[in-house]
Coordinates of N, CA and C and ligand atoms in Angstrom, one line a residue:
M3 N 133.8 80.5 97.4 CA 132.4 80.6 97.7 C 132.9 78.9 97.9
S4 N 131.2 78.2 98.3 CA 131.5 76.7 99.3 C 131.3 75.8 97.9
S5 N 132.0 74.0 97.6 CA 132.1 73.8 96.6 C 131.1 72.8 95.8
N6 N 130.2 72.7 96.8 CA 129.2 72.2 97.6 C 127.7 72.7 97.3
P7 N 126.8 72.9 96.3 CA 126.2 74.1 96.2 C 125.5 73.3 96.9
S8 N 125.0 72.4 97.0 CA 123.6 71.8 97.6 C 123.4 72.0 98.8
S9 N 124.6 72.7 100.0 CA 124.8 73.5 101.4 C 123.7 74.6 101.1
H10 N 123.2 74.9 100.1 CA 123.2 76.5 99.7 C 121.1 76.9 99.8
K11 N 120.7 77.0 100.2 CA 119.0 77.5 99.4 C 119.0 77.1 98.0
I12 N 119.9 77.9 97.9 CA 120.0 78.4 95.9 C 121.3 78.4 95.7
S13 N 121.3 77.7 94.4 CA 123.0 78.4 94.2 C 123.0 78.1 92.4
L14 N 123.7 78.7 91.7 CA 123.7 79.6 90.1 C 125.3 79.2 89.5
R15 N 125.3 78.0 89.0 CA 127.1 78.2 88.7 C 126.3 78.1 87.3
A16 N 127.2 79.3 86.6 CA 127.7 79.4 85.0 C 126.6 79.8 84.3
V17 N 125.5 80.4 84.9 CA 124.5 80.6 84.4 C 124.1 81.4 83.4
E18 N 123.6 81.4 82.0 CA 124.6 81.6 80.9 C 123.1 82.0 80.0
K19 N 122.8 83.1 80.1 CA 121.0 84.0 78.8 C 121.8 85.0 78.0
S20 N 121.3 84.3 76.6 CA 121.1 85.4 75.8 C 119.8 85.4 75.2
F21 N 119.1 87.5 75.0 CA 118.5 87.4 73.7 C 118.8 87.6 72.3
G22 N 118.8 86.5 71.6 CA 118.5 86.5 70.1 C 120.7 86.8 70.4
D23 N 121.1 87.4 69.5 CA 122.8 87.6 70.0 C 123.5 88.6 71.1
T24 N 122.9 89.4 72.2 CA 123.0 89.6 73.2 C 122.7 88.9 74.2
A25 N 124.0 88.4 74.4 CA 124.9 88.1 75.6 C 124.3 88.9 77.1
V26 N 123.4 88.1 78.0 CA 122.5 89.1 79.2 C 122.8 88.7 79.5
L27 N 123.0 87.1 80.3 CA 124.0 86.8 81.1 C 124.6 86.1 81.5
R28 N 126.0 86.2 82.1 CA 127.2 86.2 81.0 C 128.3 84.6 82.2
G29 N 128.1 84.1 82.3 CA 128.0 83.5 83.8 C 128.1 83.6 85.1
I30 N 126.4 83.5 85.6 CA 127.1 83.9 87.2 C 127.1 82.8 87.9
D31 N 127.6 82.5 88.7 CA 127.6 81.9 90.0 C 127.2 82.5 91.4
L32 N 126.3 82.1 92.1 CA 125.5 82.9 93.3 C 125.2 82.3 93.9
D33 N 125.8 81.9 95.5 CA 124.7 80.8 96.0 C 124.5 81.9 97.1
V34 N 123.4 81.8 97.8 CA 122.1 81.9 99.0 C 121.5 81.1 100.3
T35 N 122.4 82.0 101.0 CA 122.1 81.1 101.7 C 120.7 80.8 103.0
D36 N 120.2 79.9 103.2 CA 118.6 80.8 103.8 C 118.3 81.6 104.6
G37 N 117.7 82.6 104.7 CA 117.9 83.2 105.3 C 118.0 84.8 105.3
E38 N 119.4 84.1 104.5 CA 119.7 85.4 103.8 C 119.3 86.8 103.2
V39 N 119.5 87.9 102.6 CA 119.1 89.1 102.0 C 120.6 89.1 101.0
I40 N 120.5 89.9 99.8 CA 121.1 89.4 98.8 C 120.7 91.2 97.9
T41 N 120.9 91.8 97.7 CA 120.8 93.3 96.6 C 122.0 92.8 95.6
L42 N 121.0 93.0 94.8 CA 121.7 92.9 92.8 C 121.8 94.2 92.8
I43 N 122.8 95.0 92.6 CA 122.8 96.5 91.5 C 123.5 96.7 90.5
G44 N 124.1 97.4 90.1 CA 124.3 97.5 88.6 C 123.9 98.3 87.6
A45 N 124.2 99.1 86.8 CA 123.5 99.6 85.9 C 122.2 99.9 85.2
S46 N 121.7 100.3 84.5 CA 120.4 99.8 83.3 C 121.2 99.0 82.2
G47 N 120.5 97.3 82.9 CA 120.3 96.9 81.0 C 121.6 95.9 82.0
S48 N 122.5 95.8 83.0 CA 123.6 94.6 83.0 C 122.9 93.5 83.7
G49 N 121.7 93.8 83.8 CA 121.3 91.6 84.2 C 120.6 91.2 85.2
K50 N 119.8 92.6 86.2 CA 119.6 91.8 87.3 C 118.0 91.6 87.2
S51 N 117.2 92.1 86.3 CA 116.1 91.6 86.6 C 116.1 89.9 85.2
T52 N 116.6 90.3 84.8 CA 116.6 88.7 83.4 C 117.6 87.7 84.9
L53 N 118.6 87.4 85.8 CA 118.8 86.7 87.0 C 117.4 86.6 87.4
L54 N 116.6 88.0 87.7 CA 115.9 87.6 88.8 C 114.7 86.5 88.5
R55 N 114.5 87.0 86.9 CA 113.4 86.3 85.9 C 113.8 84.9 86.0
C56 N 114.8 84.7 85.6 CA 115.4 83.0 85.4 C 115.4 82.2 86.7
M57 N 116.1 83.1 87.7 CA 115.5 82.3 88.6 C 114.0 82.1 89.8
N58 N 113.0 82.7 88.8 CA 111.5 82.5 89.0 C 111.1 81.3 87.9
L59 N 112.2 80.9 86.9 CA 111.6 80.2 85.7 C 110.8 81.2 84.7
L60 N 110.8 82.1 85.0 CA 110.4 83.3 84.1 C 110.8 83.1 82.4
E61 N 111.7 82.9 82.9 CA 113.1 82.9 81.5 C 114.2 81.7 81.7
P62 N 114.2 80.4 80.2 CA 114.8 79.5 80.6 C 116.0 80.2 80.2
I63 N 117.1 79.6 81.2 CA 118.3 79.7 80.7 C 119.0 78.8 79.6
D64 N 120.0 79.7 78.7 CA 121.0 78.8 78.3 C 121.5 78.1 78.0
D65 N 122.3 77.9 79.4 CA 123.4 77.3 80.2 C 123.2 77.2 81.7
G66 N 124.3 76.5 82.2 CA 124.7 77.0 83.2 C 123.4 75.8 84.6
V67 N 123.4 76.4 85.5 CA 122.0 75.2 86.5 C 122.5 76.2 87.8
I68 N 120.9 76.1 88.2 CA 120.0 76.7 89.1 C 119.3 75.3 90.4
M69 N 120.2 75.4 91.2 CA 120.1 74.8 92.5 C 118.7 75.2 93.6
F70 N 117.6 75.2 93.9 CA 117.2 75.1 94.4 C 116.7 74.0 94.9
D71 N 116.7 73.7 96.7 CA 116.4 72.6 97.9 C 117.2 71.7 97.6
G72 N 118.3 71.6 96.9 CA 119.1 70.3 95.8 C 118.7 70.2 94.8
V73 N 117.9 70.7 93.6 CA 117.1 69.7 92.7 C 117.5 71.3 91.7
D74 N 117.6 70.5 90.7 CA 118.3 71.2 89.1 C 116.4 72.1 88.4
I75 N 116.1 73.1 89.2 CA 115.5 73.7 88.6 C 115.3 74.0 87.5
A76 N 116.7 74.0 87.0 CA 116.9 74.7 85.0 C 116.4 73.4 84.4
E77 N 116.8 72.8 84.1 CA 116.2 71.2 83.9 C 115.4 71.7 82.6
P78 N 115.4 71.3 81.6 CA 114.5 71.8 80.6 C 113.3 70.7 81.1
G79 N 112.2 70.8 81.1 CA 110.9 69.9 80.8 C 110.2 70.1 82.5
L80 N 110.9 70.3 83.0 CA 110.5 70.2 84.6 C 109.3 71.5 85.0
D81 N 108.4 70.5 85.8 CA 107.0 71.8 86.2 C 107.5 73.0 87.0
A82 N 107.5 73.9 86.7 CA 107.6 75.2 87.2 C 107.0 76.0 88.0
D83 N 105.2 75.2 87.7 CA 104.6 75.7 88.7 C 104.7 75.5 90.2
P84 N 105.4 74.7 90.2 CA 105.1 74.0 92.0 C 106.4 75.5 92.4
I85 N 107.2 75.3 91.3 CA 108.5 75.8 91.4 C 108.2 77.3 92.1
R86 N 107.5 78.0 91.2 CA 108.0 79.3 91.2 C 106.1 79.4 92.5
R87 N 106.1 78.9 93.2 CA 104.4 78.9 94.6 C 105.9 79.2 95.2
R88 N 107.0 78.6 95.3 CA 108.5 78.0 96.5 C 109.1 79.1 96.2
I89 N 109.2 80.0 95.7 CA 110.0 81.4 94.8 C 108.7 82.7 94.4
G90 N 108.8 83.8 95.6 CA 107.6 84.4 95.1 C 108.8 85.7 94.5
M91 N 107.9 85.9 93.4 CA 108.6 87.5 92.7 C 107.5 88.4 93.4
I92 N 108.0 89.6 92.8 CA 107.3 91.1 92.7 C 108.2 92.2 91.9
F93 N 107.4 92.8 91.4 CA 107.7 92.9 89.8 C 107.6 95.0 90.7
Q94 N 108.1 95.1 90.0 CA 108.0 97.4 89.5 C 106.3 97.4 89.4
S95 N 105.7 97.1 88.7 CA 104.5 97.2 88.0 C 103.5 96.4 89.5
F96 N 102.0 96.5 89.6 CA 101.6 96.1 90.8 C 100.7 94.3 90.5
N97 N 100.2 95.1 88.8 CA 99.6 93.9 88.6 C 98.5 93.4 89.7
L98 N 97.7 94.0 89.9 CA 96.6 93.8 91.0 C 95.0 93.6 89.7
F99 N 94.5 92.2 90.4 CA 93.3 91.7 89.1 C 92.3 93.7 89.6
P100 N 92.4 94.5 88.8 CA 91.5 95.2 89.3 C 89.6 95.0 89.4
H101 N 89.8 94.4 89.5 CA 88.1 94.3 89.0 C 88.0 93.4 90.5
M102 N 89.1 92.7 91.2 CA 88.7 91.8 92.4 C 89.7 93.5 93.9
S103 N 88.2 93.4 95.2 CA 89.1 93.6 96.4 C 90.6 93.5 97.0
V104 N 90.7 94.1 97.4 CA 91.9 93.6 97.8 C 92.6 92.3 98.5
V105 N 91.5 91.9 99.4 CA 90.9 90.7 100.4 C 90.9 89.4 99.0
D106 N 90.3 90.1 97.7 CA 90.2 88.9 97.2 C 92.2 88.5 95.9
N107 N 92.3 89.7 96.1 CA 93.2 89.8 95.0 C 94.5 88.8 96.0
V108 N 94.2 88.9 97.2 CA 95.3 88.0 97.9 C 95.3 86.4 98.2
A109 N 93.2 85.8 98.3 CA 93.4 84.9 99.2 C 93.0 84.1 97.1
L110 N 93.1 84.5 96.1 CA 93.1 84.0 94.5 C 93.7 82.8 94.5
G111 N 95.4 83.7 94.8 CA 96.3 82.5 95.0 C 96.0 81.3 95.5
P112 N 96.1 81.1 97.0 CA 95.4 80.0 97.6 C 94.9 79.0 97.1
R113 N 93.0 80.2 96.7 CA 92.3 79.4 96.6 C 92.2 78.8 94.8
K114 N 93.0 79.1 94.3 CA 92.3 78.3 93.3 C 94.4 77.2 93.4
V115 N 95.2 77.3 93.5 CA 96.5 76.9 93.1 C 96.4 76.1 94.3
L116 N 96.7 76.6 95.8 CA 96.2 75.6 96.4 C 95.3 75.0 97.0
K117 N 93.8 75.8 96.9 CA 92.8 74.8 97.6 C 92.3 74.8 98.5
T118 N 92.5 75.9 98.7 CA 92.8 76.7 99.9 C 91.2 76.7 100.1
P119 N 90.1 76.4 101.2 CA 88.6 76.8 101.3 C 88.4 77.9 101.6
K120 N 87.2 78.8 100.5 CA 87.1 80.6 100.2 C 87.8 81.4 101.6
A121 N 86.4 80.5 102.7 CA 87.2 81.2 104.1 C 88.2 81.5 105.1
E122 N 88.9 79.9 104.5 CA 90.3 80.3 105.0 C 90.9 80.9 103.9
A123 N 91.2 81.2 102.9 CA 92.1 81.4 102.2 C 91.5 82.7 102.8
R124 N 90.4 83.9 102.4 CA 90.2 85.0 103.0 C 90.7 85.8 104.3
S125 N 90.3 84.8 105.5 CA 90.6 85.1 107.0 C 92.6 84.8 106.9
L126 N 93.3 84.6 105.9 CA 94.8 84.2 105.9 C 94.9 85.2 105.1
A127 N 93.9 85.7 104.0 CA 94.9 86.7 103.9 C 94.0 88.2 104.1
R128 N 93.9 88.6 105.4 CA 93.4 89.4 106.0 C 94.4 90.0 106.8
D129 N 94.4 88.4 107.6 CA 95.3 88.1 108.4 C 97.5 88.8 107.8
L130 N 97.1 88.6 106.4 CA 98.4 89.2 106.2 C 98.1 91.2 106.0
L131 N 97.1 91.2 105.3 CA 97.1 92.6 105.5 C 96.8 93.8 106.4
V132 N 96.2 92.4 107.6 CA 96.9 93.5 108.4 C 98.1 93.7 108.9
R133 N 99.3 92.5 108.8 CA 100.0 92.8 109.3 C 100.7 94.2 108.5
L134 N 100.3 94.4 107.0 CA 101.7 94.4 106.1 C 100.4 96.2 105.8
G135 N 99.4 96.7 107.1 CA 99.2 97.2 107.5 C 98.1 98.6 106.7
L136 N 97.6 97.3 105.7 CA 96.3 97.4 104.8 C 95.0 97.6 105.9
E137 N 94.7 97.8 107.0 CA 93.5 96.5 107.7 C 92.0 97.8 107.0
A138 N 92.3 99.3 106.7 CA 91.7 99.8 106.5 C 91.4 99.8 104.9
R139 N 92.2 98.7 104.3 CA 91.7 98.7 102.8 C 91.1 97.1 102.5
I140 N 91.0 95.9 103.1 CA 90.9 95.0 102.9 C 90.2 95.2 101.6
D141 N 88.6 96.1 101.3 CA 87.7 96.3 100.9 C 87.5 97.0 100.3
A142 N 88.8 97.6 99.9 CA 88.2 98.5 98.7 C 89.0 97.8 97.1
Y143 N 89.5 98.4 96.2 CA 89.8 98.0 95.0 C 90.5 98.4 93.8
P144 N 91.7 98.3 93.7 CA 93.4 99.0 93.8 C 93.3 99.5 93.0
D145 N 92.2 100.5 91.9 CA 92.2 101.7 91.5 C 91.6 102.9 92.8
Q146 N 91.8 102.3 94.2 CA 91.1 103.2 95.5 C 92.3 103.4 95.7
L147 N 94.0 102.8 95.3 CA 94.7 102.5 96.8 C 95.5 103.8 96.5
S148 N 96.9 104.0 96.7 CA 97.5 104.8 96.6 C 98.6 103.1 96.1
G149 N 99.8 104.0 95.2 CA 100.9 102.5 94.8 C 101.8 102.1 95.7
G150 N 101.7 102.8 97.2 CA 102.6 102.1 98.2 C 102.0 101.3 98.5
Q151 N 100.4 101.4 98.4 CA 99.9 100.5 99.3 C 99.4 99.1 98.3
Q152 N 98.9 99.8 97.3 CA 99.2 98.3 95.4 C 100.2 97.4 95.7
Q153 N 101.3 97.8 96.3 CA 102.0 97.1 95.7 C 102.4 96.7 97.4
R154 N 102.1 97.1 98.4 CA 102.4 96.0 100.1 C 101.0 94.7 99.3
V155 N 100.1 95.2 98.8 CA 98.5 94.1 98.3 C 99.6 93.3 97.5
A156 N 100.3 94.0 96.2 CA 100.7 92.9 96.5 C 102.5 92.1 96.4
I157 N 102.9 92.7 97.6 CA 103.8 92.1 98.4 C 102.3 90.7 99.6
A158 N 101.7 91.2 99.8 CA 100.3 90.1 100.7 C 100.3 89.0 99.3
R159 N 99.9 89.5 98.3 CA 99.5 88.1 97.3 C 100.4 87.1 97.5
S160 N 101.7 87.8 97.9 CA 102.6 86.7 96.9 C 103.1 86.1 97.9
L161 N 103.2 86.4 99.4 CA 103.7 85.4 100.7 C 102.1 84.8 101.0
A162 N 100.6 85.2 100.1 CA 99.7 84.6 101.0 C 100.6 83.3 100.6
M163 N 100.7 82.6 100.0 CA 101.3 81.5 98.7 C 102.5 80.9 99.8
E164 N 103.0 81.7 101.0 CA 104.1 80.9 102.4 C 105.1 80.6 101.0
P165 N 105.8 82.1 100.4 CA 107.2 81.0 99.9 C 108.3 80.7 100.2
E166 N 108.8 80.2 100.1 CA 110.6 80.0 100.6 C 111.8 81.1 100.3
V167 N 111.1 81.6 99.0 CA 112.4 82.7 99.0 C 111.5 83.8 98.3
M168 N 111.9 85.5 98.2 CA 111.1 86.7 97.0 C 112.3 87.2 96.9
L169 N 111.8 87.2 95.6 CA 112.9 88.3 94.5 C 112.4 89.2 94.0
L170 N 112.9 90.2 94.6 CA 112.1 91.2 94.3 C 112.8 92.7 93.0
D171 N 111.8 93.2 92.4 CA 112.7 93.6 91.2 C 112.0 95.0 91.6
E172 N 113.3 95.7 91.5 CA 112.8 97.7 92.0 C 111.3 97.6 92.1
I173 N 111.2 97.6 93.2 CA 109.9 97.3 94.3 C 108.9 98.7 94.4
T174 N 109.9 99.8 94.3 CA 109.5 100.7 94.8 C 110.0 101.8 93.5
S175 N 110.7 100.8 92.7 CA 110.9 101.9 91.2 C 109.4 103.4 90.3
A176 N 108.4 102.1 90.5 CA 107.3 103.4 90.0 C 106.8 104.0 91.3
L177 N 106.8 104.6 92.3 CA 105.9 104.9 93.5 C 107.0 105.7 93.7
D178 N 106.1 107.0 93.7 CA 106.3 108.4 94.4 C 106.7 108.2 95.8
P179 N 108.2 109.6 95.6 CA 109.4 109.3 96.7 C 108.6 109.3 98.1
E180 N 107.4 109.8 98.3 CA 106.9 109.8 99.9 C 106.4 108.0 100.2
L181 N 106.1 108.0 99.2 CA 105.4 106.7 99.1 C 106.6 105.0 98.9
V182 N 107.7 105.8 99.2 CA 108.3 104.3 99.6 C 109.1 103.9 100.2
G183 N 109.1 104.3 102.1 CA 109.2 104.3 102.6 C 108.6 103.2 103.3
E184 N 107.3 102.8 103.0 CA 106.0 101.8 103.7 C 106.1 101.0 102.8
V185 N 106.8 101.2 101.9 CA 107.2 99.4 100.8 C 108.3 98.8 102.1
L186 N 109.7 99.6 101.6 CA 110.8 98.9 102.1 C 110.8 98.5 103.7
D187 N 109.4 99.4 104.5 CA 108.5 99.2 105.8 C 108.6 97.6 105.7
V188 N 107.8 96.9 104.5 CA 107.8 95.6 104.5 C 108.9 94.4 104.2
V189 N 109.8 95.2 103.5 CA 111.0 93.5 103.2 C 112.3 94.2 104.3
R190 N 111.9 95.3 105.3 CA 112.8 95.2 106.6 C 111.6 94.3 107.6
D191 N 110.3 94.5 107.9 CA 109.5 92.8 108.2 C 109.5 91.6 108.1
L192 N 110.4 91.4 106.4 CA 110.6 90.5 105.6 C 112.1 89.6 106.5
K193 N 112.7 90.8 106.5 CA 113.5 90.7 106.8 C 114.0 89.9 108.3
S194 N 113.5 90.5 108.7 CA 113.0 90.5 110.8 C 112.4 89.0 111.0
R195 N 111.3 88.4 110.0 CA 111.3 86.9 109.9 C 112.2 86.0 109.6
G196 N 113.3 87.0 108.6 CA 113.5 85.7 108.1 C 113.5 85.1 107.0
M197 N 113.3 86.2 106.3 CA 113.0 85.7 104.5 C 114.2 86.0 104.1
T198 N 114.6 84.5 102.9 CA 115.5 84.8 102.1 C 114.6 85.0 100.7
M199 N 115.2 86.4 100.8 CA 115.2 87.9 99.8 C 116.2 88.2 98.6
L200 N 116.3 87.7 97.7 CA 116.9 88.3 96.2 C 115.9 90.1 95.9
F201 N 117.3 90.7 95.8 CA 116.7 92.8 96.1 C 117.2 93.1 95.2
A202 N 116.8 93.3 93.6 CA 117.1 94.4 92.3 C 116.2 95.7 92.8
T203 N 118.0 96.9 92.9 CA 117.4 97.6 93.8 C 118.0 99.5 93.1
H204 N 117.8 100.2 92.8 CA 118.7 101.8 93.4 C 118.5 102.3 94.6
E205 N 117.6 101.8 95.6 CA 118.0 102.4 96.1 C 118.9 101.1 97.1
M206 N 120.4 102.6 97.1 CA 121.6 102.4 97.3 C 121.7 102.2 99.3
A207 N 121.1 103.1 100.2 CA 120.8 103.4 100.8 C 120.3 102.6 101.7
F208 N 119.1 101.9 101.1 CA 118.6 100.6 101.8 C 119.3 100.0 101.4
A209 N 120.2 99.7 100.6 CA 120.9 98.3 100.0 C 121.6 98.2 101.2
R210 N 122.6 99.1 101.3 CA 123.4 99.1 102.7 C 122.1 98.9 104.0
E211 N 121.7 99.4 104.0 CA 120.6 98.6 105.7 C 120.3 97.5 105.8
I212 N 120.0 96.7 104.8 CA 119.3 96.2 104.7 C 120.0 94.9 104.6
S213 N 121.5 94.3 103.5 CA 121.6 93.9 102.7 C 122.6 92.3 103.7
D214 N 122.5 92.1 104.3 CA 123.8 90.6 104.1 C 124.8 90.3 103.4
R215 N 124.7 91.0 102.1 CA 125.8 90.7 101.0 C 124.8 91.8 99.7
V216 N 126.0 92.6 99.4 CA 125.9 92.6 97.9 C 126.7 92.5 96.5
C217 N 125.4 92.7 95.8 CA 126.9 91.9 94.0 C 125.9 92.4 93.1
F218 N 127.5 93.5 92.6 CA 127.5 94.5 91.7 C 127.3 94.0 90.7
L219 N 126.4 94.0 89.4 CA 126.3 93.3 88.4 C 126.9 94.3 87.0
H220 N 127.8 93.6 85.7 CA 128.2 94.6 85.3 C 128.5 94.1 83.9
H221 N 127.5 93.9 82.9 CA 127.0 93.5 81.6 C 127.1 92.1 81.5
G222 N 126.3 91.7 82.3 CA 125.6 90.0 82.8 C 126.8 88.9 83.6
R223 N 127.9 90.2 84.6 CA 128.4 89.3 84.7 C 128.0 89.5 86.6
I224 N 128.7 89.1 87.6 CA 128.7 89.8 89.4 C 130.5 90.1 89.7
L225 N 130.5 91.5 89.3 CA 131.8 91.8 89.3 C 132.6 91.4 90.2
E226 N 131.4 92.2 91.1 CA 132.1 92.4 92.8 C 131.1 92.3 93.8
Q227 N 131.3 91.5 94.9 CA 130.2 90.9 95.6 C 130.6 91.3 97.4
G228 N 130.3 91.3 98.4 CA 130.5 91.5 99.3 C 129.6 92.2 100.5
T229 N 129.8 92.5 101.9 CA 129.1 93.0 103.0 C 128.9 94.6 101.8
P230 N 127.4 95.4 102.9 CA 127.6 96.6 102.4 C 128.5 97.3 102.9
T231 N 129.3 96.8 104.0 CA 130.2 97.2 104.1 C 131.6 97.6 103.0
D232 N 131.7 96.6 102.7 CA 133.0 96.5 101.6 C 132.5 97.5 100.5
I233 N 131.8 96.7 100.6 CA 131.1 97.6 98.7 C 131.0 98.8 98.5
F234 N 130.2 99.3 100.0 CA 129.9 100.5 99.5 C 131.3 101.7 100.3
G235 N 131.6 100.6 100.9 CA 132.9 101.3 102.2 C 134.2 101.6 101.4
A236 N 134.6 100.0 100.7 CA 135.7 99.8 100.0 C 135.4 99.0 98.6
P237 N 135.1 99.4 97.5 CA 135.0 98.4 96.4 C 135.8 98.6 96.0
T238 N 136.6 97.0 95.2 CA 138.0 97.0 94.9 C 137.9 97.0 93.4
E239 N 136.9 96.6 92.1 CA 136.9 97.1 91.3 C 136.5 98.1 91.1
Q240 N 137.0 98.3 89.2 CA 137.0 100.3 89.5 C 135.8 100.7 88.7
R241 N 135.6 99.0 88.6 CA 133.3 99.8 87.8 C 132.4 100.2 88.5
T242 N 133.1 99.2 89.7 CA 132.6 99.1 91.1 C 131.7 101.0 91.4
Q243 N 132.7 101.3 91.9 CA 134.4 102.8 92.2 C 133.4 103.5 91.2
E244 N 133.1 103.6 89.8 CA 132.5 104.5 89.1 C 130.9 103.9 89.1
F245 N 130.1 103.2 89.1 CA 129.0 102.6 89.2 C 128.4 103.4 90.6
L246 N 129.2 103.6 91.7 CA 128.4 104.0 92.6 C 128.2 105.3 92.9
Q247 N 130.2 106.2 92.4 CA 129.7 106.9 92.2 C 128.8 108.4 91.8
R248 N 128.7 107.7 90.3 CA 127.9 107.6 89.5 C 126.8 108.2 90.1
V249 N 125.5 106.7 91.3 CA 124.4 106.5 91.7 C 124.4 107.5 93.5
I250 N 125.4 107.7 94.0 CA 125.7 108.2 95.2 C 125.5 109.4 95.7
Ligands
ADP401 P1 118.7 95.6 84.7 O1 117.5 95.2 85.3 O2 119.9 95.5 85.0 O3 118.8 96.8 84.0 P2 118.3 93.9 82.3 O4 117.6 92.6 82.9 O5 116.8 94.0 82.1 O6 118.6 94.5 82.9 O7 118.1 93.4 80.7 C1 119.9 93.3 80.5 C2 119.8 93.3 78.9 O8 119.3 91.8 78.3 C3 119.4 94.3 78.5 O9 120.5 95.0 77.1 C4 117.9 94.5 78.2 O10 117.7 95.2 76.5 C5 117.8 92.9 77.4 N1 116.5 92.3 77.0 C6 116.1 92.0 78.7 N2 114.5 91.0 78.1 C7 114.7 91.0 77.0 C8 114.2 90.3 75.7 N3 112.5 89.8 76.6 N4 113.9 90.4 74.7 C9 115.6 91.4 74.2 N5 116.2 91.7 75.1 C10 115.7 91.6 76.5
MG402 MG1 115.4 95.5 85.5

């Protein structure tokens, strides 16, 4: 690991987070290079979602440092909104606004937050929706879409804010199996465009395919990390071996 956190897009050092008496993150060190795709794997409850939520400032950390482009974004009192604009997050649930059309869902953030004029925001939204294969659904409402389409709209909505980093938390877990592929295709496309991503997933074959680096979380620690070849081919920790035997 580099001793100079500022050379990375994001660097976490000794990040700790508890809920009540439950220590959920127990000293996380993680460096993310610009353009890198990192997957977080590990048993349910190991802390993957909490880690991503802390990086998006949805949860305050108790101790440690989260450097983003050279600034400690975990400093108390820092305005979280500009940071969240630059670090997009997608969840298992799509959380689209049901009373708004697809294009308006995607255009809303740029209009309200970036103050982009309405016509321009809608044009940008259309371009993104075309790119994500949703051209035919631009004027539909969320409840008229499949889960896979809704998740792609949620991704478009996040991309409309032009984030520098994307945090993806089990984004295919709520989908019927036949709809998973179309969402993973979007992640492949983001990678090919150089998007920096952290991706918590149970899709081990996909993690193996897409990751530059895989981190295995166990009880709030990164127990082992390496290339997909290392982690899936020759894990050194017994806990990693046991986990992979259970899920693959
Ligand atoms: P994962 O995403 O790897 O399944 P989580 O980060 O969701 O793990 O959860 C890690 C632990 O933190 C679990 O024991 C979970 O119950 C606990 N936890 C997560 N969020 C909260 C919360 N808001 N309040 C209390 N406990 C929580
Ligand atoms: Mg989770």
